[in-house]
mmCIF file of C-alpha atoms in Angstrom:
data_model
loop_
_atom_site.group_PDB
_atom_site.id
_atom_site.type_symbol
_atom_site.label_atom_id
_atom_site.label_comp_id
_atom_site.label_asym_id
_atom_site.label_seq_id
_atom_site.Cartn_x
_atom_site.Cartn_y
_atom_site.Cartn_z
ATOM 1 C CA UNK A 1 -30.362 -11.942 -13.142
ATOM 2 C CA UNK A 2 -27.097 -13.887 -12.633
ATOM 3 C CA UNK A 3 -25.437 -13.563 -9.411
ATOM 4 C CA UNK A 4 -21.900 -12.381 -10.937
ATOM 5 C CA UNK A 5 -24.341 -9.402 -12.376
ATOM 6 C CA UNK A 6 -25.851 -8.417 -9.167
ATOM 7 C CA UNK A 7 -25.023 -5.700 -6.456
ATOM 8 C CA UNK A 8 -26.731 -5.942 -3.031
ATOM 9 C CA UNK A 9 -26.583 -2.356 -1.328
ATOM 10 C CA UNK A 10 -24.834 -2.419 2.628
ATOM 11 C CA UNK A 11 -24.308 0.135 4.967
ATOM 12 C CA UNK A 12 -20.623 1.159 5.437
ATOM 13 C CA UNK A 13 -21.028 -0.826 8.779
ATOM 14 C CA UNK A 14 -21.822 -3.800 6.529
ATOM 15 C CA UNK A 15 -18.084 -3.718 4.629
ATOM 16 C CA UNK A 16 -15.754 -6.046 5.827
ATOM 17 C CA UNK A 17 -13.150 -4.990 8.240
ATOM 18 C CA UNK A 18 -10.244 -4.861 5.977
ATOM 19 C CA UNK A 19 -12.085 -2.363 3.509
ATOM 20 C CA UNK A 20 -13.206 -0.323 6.374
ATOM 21 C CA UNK A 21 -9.934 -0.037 7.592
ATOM 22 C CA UNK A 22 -8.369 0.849 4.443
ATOM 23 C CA UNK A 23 -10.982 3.337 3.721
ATOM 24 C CA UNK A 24 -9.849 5.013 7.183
ATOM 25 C CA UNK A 25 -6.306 5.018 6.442
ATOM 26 C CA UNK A 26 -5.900 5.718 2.984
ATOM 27 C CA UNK A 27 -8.063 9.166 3.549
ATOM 28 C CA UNK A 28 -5.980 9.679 6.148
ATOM 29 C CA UNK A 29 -3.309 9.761 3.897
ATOM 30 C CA UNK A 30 -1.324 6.817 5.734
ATOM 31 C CA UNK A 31 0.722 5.135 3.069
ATOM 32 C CA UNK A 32 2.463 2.217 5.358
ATOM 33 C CA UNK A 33 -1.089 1.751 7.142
ATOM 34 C CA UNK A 34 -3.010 1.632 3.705
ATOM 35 C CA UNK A 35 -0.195 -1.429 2.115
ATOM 36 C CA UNK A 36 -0.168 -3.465 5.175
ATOM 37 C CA UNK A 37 -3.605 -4.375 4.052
ATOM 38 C CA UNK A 38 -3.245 -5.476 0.917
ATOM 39 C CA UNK A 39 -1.760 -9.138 -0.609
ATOM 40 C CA UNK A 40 1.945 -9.193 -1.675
ATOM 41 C CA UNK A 41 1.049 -9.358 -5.397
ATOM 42 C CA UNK A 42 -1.846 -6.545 -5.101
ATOM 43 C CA UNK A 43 -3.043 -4.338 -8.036
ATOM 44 C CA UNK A 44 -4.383 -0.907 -8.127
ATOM 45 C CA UNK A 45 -5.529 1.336 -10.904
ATOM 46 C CA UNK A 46 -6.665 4.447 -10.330
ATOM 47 C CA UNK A 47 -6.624 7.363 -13.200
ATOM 48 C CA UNK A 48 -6.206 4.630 -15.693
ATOM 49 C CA UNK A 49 -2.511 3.964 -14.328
ATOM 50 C CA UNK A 50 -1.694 0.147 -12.723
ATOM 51 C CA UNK A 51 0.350 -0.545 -9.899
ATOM 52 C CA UNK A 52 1.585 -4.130 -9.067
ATOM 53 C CA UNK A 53 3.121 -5.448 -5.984
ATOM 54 C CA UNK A 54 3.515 -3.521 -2.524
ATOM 55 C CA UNK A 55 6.551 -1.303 -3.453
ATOM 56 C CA UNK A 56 4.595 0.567 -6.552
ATOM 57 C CA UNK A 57 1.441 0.652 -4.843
ATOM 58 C CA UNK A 58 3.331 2.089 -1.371
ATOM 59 C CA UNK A 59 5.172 5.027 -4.221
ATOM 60 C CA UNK A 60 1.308 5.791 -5.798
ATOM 61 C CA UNK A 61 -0.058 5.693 -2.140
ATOM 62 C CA UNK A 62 2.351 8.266 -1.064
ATOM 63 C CA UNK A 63 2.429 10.406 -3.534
ATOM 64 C CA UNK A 64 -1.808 10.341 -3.690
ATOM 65 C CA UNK A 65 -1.328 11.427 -0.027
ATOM 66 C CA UNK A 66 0.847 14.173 -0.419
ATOM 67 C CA UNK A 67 -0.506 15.862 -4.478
ATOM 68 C CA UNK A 68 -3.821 16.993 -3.029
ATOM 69 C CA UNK A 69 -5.813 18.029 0.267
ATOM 70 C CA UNK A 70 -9.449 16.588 0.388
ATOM 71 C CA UNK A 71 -12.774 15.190 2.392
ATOM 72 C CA UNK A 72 -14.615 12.389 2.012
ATOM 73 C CA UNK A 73 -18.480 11.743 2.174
ATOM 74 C CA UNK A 74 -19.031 8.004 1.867
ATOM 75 C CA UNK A 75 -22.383 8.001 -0.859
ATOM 76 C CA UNK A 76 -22.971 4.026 -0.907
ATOM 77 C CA UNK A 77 -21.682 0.418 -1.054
ATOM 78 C CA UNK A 78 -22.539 -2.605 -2.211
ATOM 79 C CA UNK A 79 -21.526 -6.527 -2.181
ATOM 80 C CA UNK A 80 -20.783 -7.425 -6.194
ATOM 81 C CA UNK A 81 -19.714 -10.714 -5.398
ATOM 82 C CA UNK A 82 -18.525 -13.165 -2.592
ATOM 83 C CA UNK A 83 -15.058 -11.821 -2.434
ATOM 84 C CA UNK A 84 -16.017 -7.992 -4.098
ATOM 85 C CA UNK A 85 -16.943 -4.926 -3.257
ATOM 86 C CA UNK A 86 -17.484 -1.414 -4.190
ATOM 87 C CA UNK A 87 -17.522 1.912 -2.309
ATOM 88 C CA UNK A 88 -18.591 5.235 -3.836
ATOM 89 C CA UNK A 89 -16.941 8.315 -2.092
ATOM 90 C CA UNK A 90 -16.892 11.885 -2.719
ATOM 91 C CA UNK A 91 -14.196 13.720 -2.854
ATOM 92 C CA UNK A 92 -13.862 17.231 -2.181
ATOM 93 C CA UNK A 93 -10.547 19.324 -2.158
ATOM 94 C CA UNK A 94 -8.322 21.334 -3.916
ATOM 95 C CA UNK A 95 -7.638 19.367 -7.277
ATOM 96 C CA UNK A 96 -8.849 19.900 -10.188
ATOM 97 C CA UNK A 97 -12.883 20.813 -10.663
ATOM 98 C CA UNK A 98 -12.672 20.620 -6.937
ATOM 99 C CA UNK A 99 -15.414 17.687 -6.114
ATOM 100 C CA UNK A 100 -15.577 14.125 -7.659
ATOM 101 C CA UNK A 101 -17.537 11.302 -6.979
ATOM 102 C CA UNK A 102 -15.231 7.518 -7.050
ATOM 103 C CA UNK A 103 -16.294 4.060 -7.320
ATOM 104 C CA UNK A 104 -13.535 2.064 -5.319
ATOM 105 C CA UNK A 105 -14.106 -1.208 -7.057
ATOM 106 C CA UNK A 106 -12.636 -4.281 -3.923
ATOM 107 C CA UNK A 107 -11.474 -7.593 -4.701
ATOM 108 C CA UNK A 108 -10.328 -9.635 -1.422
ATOM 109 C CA UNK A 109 -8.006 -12.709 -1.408
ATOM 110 C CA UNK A 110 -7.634 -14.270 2.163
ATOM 111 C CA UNK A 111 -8.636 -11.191 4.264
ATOM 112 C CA UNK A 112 -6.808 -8.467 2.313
ATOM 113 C CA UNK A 113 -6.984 -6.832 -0.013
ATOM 114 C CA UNK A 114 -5.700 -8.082 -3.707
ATOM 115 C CA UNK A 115 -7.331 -5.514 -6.583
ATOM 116 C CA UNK A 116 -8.600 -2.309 -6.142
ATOM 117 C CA UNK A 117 -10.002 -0.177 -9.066
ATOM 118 C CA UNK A 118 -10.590 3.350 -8.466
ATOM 119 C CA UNK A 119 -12.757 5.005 -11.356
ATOM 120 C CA UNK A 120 -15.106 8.083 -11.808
#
């Protein structure tokens, strides 16, 4: 198995700082805290919509804080590469069918973050 193909499981201890931190924030629903940690030129998908650059991701971050009320249970995480990361959460609240489980897929430039892919 090729090492671009591989995960390797960590405990949410194990996550670097900066996705630890954003994790914290963003489910706290702080916008300003959650874009201070990612790179100028940052993407972000999430429902199949792309963001680019801190402005457009700061407008999706607010108004993902303010559409729905939820909890998270982190379910797992793994290392996918030497600058990637993904974190499975589930999300329960009042949206929607109510619980969902989301792979938040990390890609780190420099200590921050400069991709993140949120999928089902």
């Amino acid at each position: 198995m090729s090492e671009s193909s591989s995960s390797t499981p960590v405990e949410h201890d194990g996550l670097p700082e900066v996705i630890r931190r954003y994790l914290t924030v963003h489910n706290r629903g702080d916008a300003s805290a959650s874009a201070s940690l990612m790179t100028p030129d940052a993407h972000v998908t999430d429902d199949g919509k792309t963001y680019g650059g801190l402005p457009a991701i700061e407008r999706w971050l607010d108004r993902a804080a303010s559409e729905y009320t939820y909890a998270t249970t982190c379910l797992g995480a793994a290392q996918d590469g030497p600058d990637r990361w993904t974190v499975t959460q589930r999300l329960d609240g009042d949206f929607p069918g109510g619980t969902i489980d989301l792979r938040y897929a990390f890609t780190l430039d420099g200590g921050l973050i400069s991709r993140l892919v949120i999928a089902p």
